[in-house]
């Protein structure tokens, strides 16, 4: 193992503690830091979307796959990013506030998917 191969004391950019990164390492360090930031945001975004899907499942009585489709369609019809729609739905669940255009798109989309039928359950006529 080489001294820079990683003994647990190396800096994130591959250098030793107290050593400034070289000119070749600096751009790569910046790239990696940006990638880490994007990955952290993606994890947070995924959690928000999953929670909103859960709300669609519980309140709209749809399957998780249908809940995903509902969020995606509302996003497309309102021209908002999916994460933003998910965040608005989470706020709606806590406070009851939802912009009228998002509410209209949500209601319309949920009506199309309708309540999911439970396996082994025959709904009344």
XYZ file of N, CA, C and O in Angstrom:
500
model
N 0.842 -1.165 0.000
C 0.000 0.000 0.000
C 0.891 1.233 0.000
O 1.815 1.320 0.769
N 0.566 2.179 -0.868
C 1.373 3.393 -0.955
C 0.928 4.364 0.131
O -0.182 4.270 0.639
N 1.768 5.336 0.468
C 1.413 6.280 1.527
C 0.126 7.044 1.221
O -0.612 7.367 2.132
N -0.183 7.341 -0.053
C -1.389 8.086 -0.388
C -2.566 7.173 -0.679
O -3.630 7.635 -1.048
N -2.430 5.865 -0.529
C -3.500 4.931 -0.851
C -4.608 4.945 0.189
O -5.658 4.400 -0.028
N -4.400 5.529 1.313
C -5.477 5.689 2.280
C -5.264 4.913 3.552
O -5.475 3.732 3.609
N -4.839 5.597 4.555
C -4.683 4.975 5.861
C -5.755 5.467 6.815
O -5.717 5.193 7.990
N -6.715 6.234 6.269
C -7.739 6.814 7.117
C -7.378 8.208 7.577
O -8.197 8.900 8.143
N -6.126 8.635 7.352
C -5.716 9.975 7.774
C -5.579 10.908 6.579
O -5.261 12.069 6.745
N -5.809 10.393 5.395
C -5.677 11.229 4.199
C -6.814 12.238 4.114
O -7.907 12.023 4.626
N -6.564 13.318 3.461
C -7.566 14.331 3.184
C -8.518 13.801 2.115
O -8.168 12.905 1.359
N -9.747 14.387 1.989
C -10.701 13.917 0.991
C -10.168 13.942 -0.437
O -10.559 13.142 -1.254
N -9.259 14.820 -0.765
C -8.752 14.925 -2.129
C -7.583 14.009 -2.398
O -6.988 14.047 -3.463
N -7.227 13.165 -1.453
C -6.128 12.246 -1.660
C -4.824 12.753 -1.075
O -3.823 12.063 -1.102
N -4.807 13.948 -0.544
C -3.571 14.510 0.014
C -3.424 14.177 1.479
O -4.275 13.573 2.100
N -2.309 14.550 2.008
C -2.028 14.339 3.425
C -2.510 15.556 4.209
O -2.565 16.658 3.678
N -2.844 15.361 5.480
C -3.244 16.509 6.298
C -2.142 17.561 6.312
O -0.966 17.235 6.397
N -2.554 18.803 6.192
C -1.594 19.896 6.237
C -0.944 20.198 4.903
O -0.165 21.130 4.795
N -1.210 19.400 3.882
C -0.632 19.627 2.554
C -1.691 20.223 1.646
O -2.793 19.689 1.539
N -1.369 21.315 1.008
C -2.307 21.943 0.080
C -2.426 21.077 -1.173
O -1.452 20.480 -1.616
N -3.654 20.990 -1.741
C -3.815 20.198 -2.959
C -3.015 20.798 -4.114
O -2.822 22.007 -4.207
N -2.559 19.928 -4.986
C -1.810 20.390 -6.151
C -2.771 21.018 -7.155
O -3.989 20.897 -7.033
N -2.221 21.663 -8.164
C -3.047 22.287 -9.206
C -3.877 21.244 -9.937
O -4.999 21.527 -10.361
N -3.359 20.024 -10.080
C -4.112 18.961 -10.750
C -5.258 18.459 -9.873
O -6.297 18.051 -10.371
N -5.050 18.457 -8.552
C -6.059 17.928 -7.633
C -7.204 18.905 -7.390
O -8.335 18.482 -7.181
N -6.952 20.193 -7.445
C -7.949 21.199 -7.098
C -9.230 21.090 -7.915
O -10.317 21.075 -7.336
N -9.170 20.993 -9.258
C -10.429 20.867 -10.010
C -11.188 19.582 -9.659
O -12.408 19.588 -9.564
N -10.471 18.499 -9.451
C -11.119 17.229 -9.115
C -11.793 17.307 -7.751
O -12.892 16.789 -7.558
N -11.153 17.964 -6.807
C -11.741 18.138 -5.479
C -13.033 18.937 -5.604
O -14.060 18.581 -5.001
N -13.019 19.983 -6.388
C -14.220 20.799 -6.590
C -15.334 19.967 -7.237
O -16.505 20.058 -6.834
N -14.988 19.151 -8.217
C -15.973 18.280 -8.865
C -16.592 17.311 -7.857
O -17.805 17.103 -7.848
N -15.744 16.711 -7.036
C -16.235 15.744 -6.051
C -17.118 16.411 -4.993
O -18.127 15.850 -4.577
N -16.737 17.623 -4.574
C -17.553 18.335 -3.599
C -18.917 18.684 -4.191
O -19.940 18.582 -3.513
N -18.949 19.065 -5.458
C -20.218 19.365 -6.122
C -21.069 18.097 -6.235
O -22.275 18.119 -5.981
N -20.429 16.989 -6.581
C -21.151 15.724 -6.693
C -21.730 15.296 -5.343
O -22.870 14.827 -5.267
N -20.971 15.475 -4.280
C -21.460 15.154 -2.944
C -22.690 15.999 -2.618
O -23.690 15.497 -2.101
N -22.637 17.273 -2.939
C -23.779 18.159 -2.710
C -25.006 17.710 -3.487
O -26.127 17.700 -2.959
N -24.806 17.303 -4.742
C -25.922 16.836 -5.563
C -26.505 15.540 -5.010
O -27.724 15.345 -5.002
N -25.649 14.647 -4.538
C -26.128 13.385 -3.975
C -26.908 13.616 -2.690
O -27.937 12.977 -2.456
N -26.442 14.540 -1.852
C -27.172 14.860 -0.627
C -28.547 15.419 -0.960
O -29.549 15.069 -0.326
N -28.608 16.299 -1.957
C -29.883 16.872 -2.375
C -30.804 15.794 -2.940
O -32.008 15.787 -2.680
N -30.248 14.864 -3.701
C -31.044 13.784 -4.280
C -31.648 12.901 -3.189
O -32.808 12.493 -3.277
N -30.878 12.607 -2.154
C -31.386 11.783 -1.045
C -32.527 12.507 -0.344
O -33.573 11.907 -0.057
N -32.360 13.779 -0.090
C -33.410 14.569 0.556
C -34.640 14.629 -0.328
O -35.767 14.443 0.136
N -34.431 14.884 -1.604
C -35.529 14.971 -2.565
C -36.294 13.651 -2.619
O -37.524 13.626 -2.639
N -35.562 12.550 -2.631
C -36.187 11.223 -2.697
C -37.078 11.001 -1.476
O -38.197 10.478 -1.602
N -36.626 11.413 -0.316
C -37.405 11.248 0.906
C -38.693 12.061 0.849
O -39.766 11.576 1.236
N -38.614 13.284 0.355
C -39.789 14.152 0.244
C -40.799 13.537 -0.722
O -41.998 13.476 -0.436
N -40.322 13.057 -1.862
C -41.212 12.451 -2.851
C -41.847 11.187 -2.275
O -43.054 10.963 -2.439
N -41.077 10.364 -1.588
C -41.622 9.145 -0.985
C -42.716 9.467 0.036
O -43.733 8.776 0.104
N -42.519 10.513 0.823
C -43.535 10.907 1.805
C -44.808 11.365 1.104
O -45.920 11.029 1.530
N -44.656 12.124 0.021
C -45.828 12.595 -0.730
C -46.556 11.414 -1.381
O -47.790 11.389 -1.425
N -45.812 10.427 -1.875
C -46.440 9.226 -2.423
C -47.246 8.542 -1.321
O -48.381 8.094 -1.546
N -46.672 8.466 -0.133
C -47.387 7.882 0.999
C -48.695 8.602 1.294
O -49.709 7.970 1.606
N -48.685 9.906 1.165
C -49.920 10.669 1.366
C -50.940 10.342 0.291
O -52.137 10.227 0.567
N -50.482 10.182 -0.936
C -51.400 9.830 -2.025
C -52.007 8.452 -1.773
O -53.194 8.228 -2.005
N -51.197 7.531 -1.282
C -51.669 6.182 -0.977
C -52.734 6.241 0.121
O -53.802 5.640 0.004
N -52.438 6.987 1.187
C -53.347 7.046 2.330
C -54.609 7.852 2.028
O -55.717 7.407 2.314
N -54.432 9.026 1.468
C -55.582 9.912 1.266
C -56.332 9.647 -0.035
O -57.548 9.791 -0.090
N -55.595 9.282 -1.078
C -56.232 9.047 -2.370
C -56.610 7.603 -2.590
O -57.238 7.269 -3.589
N -56.194 6.727 -1.638
C -56.472 5.296 -1.731
C -56.060 4.739 -3.091
O -56.817 4.089 -3.784
N -54.813 5.024 -3.446
C -54.220 4.493 -4.672
C -53.012 3.646 -4.285
O -52.563 3.683 -3.145
N -52.499 2.903 -5.233
C -51.299 2.111 -4.974
C -50.079 3.028 -4.979
O -50.145 4.151 -5.503
N -48.943 2.590 -4.443
C -47.731 3.418 -4.501
C -47.333 3.781 -5.943
O -46.942 4.923 -6.197
N -47.456 2.838 -6.870
C -47.132 3.160 -8.269
C -48.077 4.222 -8.815
O -47.656 5.129 -9.529
N -49.350 4.111 -8.470
C -50.311 5.129 -8.903
C -50.018 6.461 -8.229
O -50.164 7.519 -8.846
N -49.603 6.423 -6.962
C -49.245 7.653 -6.257
C -48.105 8.371 -6.947
O -48.110 9.599 -7.076
N -47.110 7.608 -7.407
C -45.996 8.182 -8.168
C -46.528 8.826 -9.453
O -46.155 9.944 -9.799
N -47.411 8.120 -10.158
C -47.968 8.652 -11.408
C -48.769 9.923 -11.153
O -48.711 10.868 -11.952
N -49.510 9.958 -10.051
C -50.284 11.152 -9.703
C -49.347 12.337 -9.522
O -49.566 13.412 -10.091
N -48.287 12.148 -8.741
C -47.332 13.248 -8.526
C -46.718 13.703 -9.840
O -46.601 14.908 -10.102
N -46.327 12.749 -10.668
C -45.699 13.084 -11.950
C -46.657 13.872 -12.837
O -46.286 14.884 -13.428
N -47.914 13.426 -12.911
C -48.882 14.128 -13.755
C -49.209 15.513 -13.226
O -49.337 16.465 -14.011
N -49.345 15.644 -11.916
C -49.599 16.975 -11.337
C -48.420 17.891 -11.647
O -48.604 19.055 -12.020
N -47.224 17.360 -11.550
C -46.023 18.132 -11.881
C -46.069 18.611 -13.329
O -45.797 19.777 -13.622
N -46.441 17.717 -14.227
C -46.486 18.068 -15.646
C -47.589 19.083 -15.942
O -47.389 20.018 -16.713
N -48.764 18.900 -15.319
C -49.898 19.790 -15.602
C -49.747 21.172 -14.978
O -50.369 22.124 -15.438
N -48.964 21.266 -13.909
C -48.784 22.566 -13.250
C -47.457 23.221 -13.619
O -47.187 24.333 -13.188
N -46.638 22.492 -14.373
C -45.328 22.998 -14.791
C -44.431 23.308 -13.576
O -43.688 24.280 -13.575
N -44.548 22.453 -12.558
C -43.695 22.560 -11.373
C -42.821 21.314 -11.299
O -43.232 20.236 -11.734
N -41.647 21.467 -10.717
C -40.787 20.301 -10.525
C -41.485 19.322 -9.589
O -42.205 19.726 -8.666
N -41.235 18.044 -9.819
C -41.868 17.004 -9.023
C -41.579 17.192 -7.538
O -42.476 17.063 -6.703
N -40.339 17.525 -7.222
C -39.998 17.733 -5.809
C -40.824 18.873 -5.216
O -41.283 18.795 -4.079
N -41.038 19.942 -5.981
C -41.826 21.073 -5.486
C -43.274 20.670 -5.248
O -43.889 21.084 -4.264
N -43.824 19.857 -6.155
C -45.191 19.354 -5.964
C -45.242 18.520 -4.688
O -46.149 18.667 -3.868
N -44.261 17.652 -4.508
C -44.213 16.801 -3.311
C -44.141 17.661 -2.047
O -44.843 17.386 -1.065
N -43.310 18.698 -2.057
C -43.197 19.582 -0.893
C -44.527 20.275 -0.608
O -44.941 20.386 0.552
N -45.211 20.745 -1.667
C -46.507 21.403 -1.492
C -47.529 20.443 -0.898
O -48.330 20.824 -0.037
N -47.492 19.196 -1.319
C -48.431 18.205 -0.804
C -48.153 17.920 0.671
O -49.087 17.762 1.470
N -46.883 17.882 1.051
C -46.559 17.673 2.466
C -47.036 18.846 3.322
O -47.567 18.646 4.416
N -46.878 20.059 2.826
C -47.372 21.237 3.541
C -48.898 21.173 3.622
O -49.490 21.465 4.669
N -49.536 20.770 2.532
C -50.987 20.630 2.498
C -51.452 19.645 3.578
O -52.446 19.886 4.260
N -50.720 18.557 3.740
C -51.068 17.569 4.757
C -50.969 18.114 6.169
O -51.728 17.724 7.049
N -50.038 19.039 6.398
C -49.854 19.615 7.736
C -50.794 20.783 8.003
O -51.313 20.944 9.093
N -50.979 21.641 6.983
C -51.715 22.892 7.201
C -53.012 23.019 6.419
O -53.791 23.916 6.669
N -53.184 22.175 5.416
C -54.390 22.269 4.601
C -54.291 23.298 3.483
O -55.282 23.569 2.824
N -53.104 23.881 3.283
C -52.917 24.893 2.237
C -52.342 24.239 0.986
O -51.345 23.521 1.057
N -52.978 24.491 -0.154
C -52.465 24.024 -1.432
C -52.889 25.040 -2.481
O -54.063 25.420 -2.534
N -51.949 25.519 -3.310
C -52.335 26.486 -4.344
C -53.483 25.922 -5.185
O -53.511 24.723 -5.493
N -54.448 26.782 -5.551
C -55.638 26.315 -6.273
C -55.334 25.523 -7.550
O -55.996 24.520 -7.822
N -54.322 25.938 -8.318
C -54.023 25.213 -9.550
C -53.470 23.821 -9.256
O -53.784 22.848 -9.957
N -52.686 23.691 -8.199
C -52.135 22.391 -7.817
C -53.255 21.509 -7.263
O -53.347 20.320 -7.596
N -54.144 22.102 -6.449
C -55.267 21.353 -5.902
C -56.169 20.829 -7.019
O -56.574 19.661 -6.999
N -56.457 21.675 -7.985
C -57.314 21.258 -9.101
C -56.669 20.116 -9.887
O -57.331 19.115 -10.208
N -55.379 20.240 -10.169
C -54.677 19.183 -10.909
C -54.629 17.901 -10.091
O -54.794 16.797 -10.632
N -54.432 18.032 -8.786
C -54.370 16.863 -7.910
C -55.721 16.150 -7.873
O -55.791 14.927 -8.030
N -56.786 16.910 -7.678
C -58.119 16.303 -7.626
C -58.466 15.618 -8.945
O -58.973 14.495 -8.949
N -58.180 16.288 -10.043
C -58.475 15.721 -11.362
C -57.690 14.421 -11.588
O -58.229 13.427 -12.069
N -56.432 14.445 -11.234
C -55.585 13.270 -11.445
C -56.010 12.121 -10.537
O -56.104 10.971 -10.984
N -56.287 12.409 -9.270
C -56.743 11.356 -8.360
C -58.074 10.777 -8.814
O -58.308 9.577 -8.685
N -58.944 11.609 -9.359
C -60.228 11.111 -9.876
C -60.010 10.114 -11.010
O -60.732 9.130 -11.120
N -59.005 10.376 -11.832
C -58.719 9.458 -12.946
C -58.211 8.115 -12.443
O -58.535 7.069 -12.997
N -57.398 8.142 -11.400
C -56.853 6.890 -10.878
C -57.833 6.198 -9.952
O -57.814 4.981 -9.825
N -58.690 6.998 -9.321
C -59.713 6.449 -8.444
C -59.131 5.643 -7.304
O -57.964 5.290 -7.312
N -59.957 5.336 -6.324
C -59.464 4.529 -5.216
C -59.054 3.138 -5.699
O -59.724 2.555 -6.534
N -57.976 2.659 -5.183
C -57.519 1.305 -5.513
C -58.461 0.309 -4.839
O -58.967 0.552 -3.757
N -58.691 -0.775 -5.497
C -59.533 -1.821 -4.931
C -58.623 -2.795 -4.194
O -57.611 -3.247 -4.742
N -58.972 -3.085 -2.966
C -58.172 -4.011 -2.181
C -58.321 -5.422 -2.732
O -59.417 -5.831 -3.114
N -57.232 -6.183 -2.786
C -57.338 -7.573 -3.241
C -58.319 -8.355 -2.369
O -58.324 -8.234 -1.155
N -59.174 -9.140 -3.001
C -60.127 -9.965 -2.273
C -61.334 -9.191 -1.755
O -62.116 -9.693 -0.975
N -61.494 -7.964 -2.190
C -62.594 -7.129 -1.712
C -63.474 -6.774 -2.899
O -63.029 -6.224 -3.894
N -64.747 -7.101 -2.790
C -65.714 -6.742 -3.833
C -66.456 -5.513 -3.358
O -67.218 -5.577 -2.371
N -66.266 -4.383 -4.049
C -66.965 -3.161 -3.617
C -68.475 -3.311 -3.834
O -68.898 -4.051 -4.702
N -69.278 -2.658 -2.997
C -70.725 -2.745 -3.160
C -71.146 -2.149 -4.502
O -70.501 -1.228 -4.994
N -72.252 -2.684 -5.068
C -72.710 -2.195 -6.383
C -73.206 -0.779 -6.368
O -73.585 -0.199 -5.447
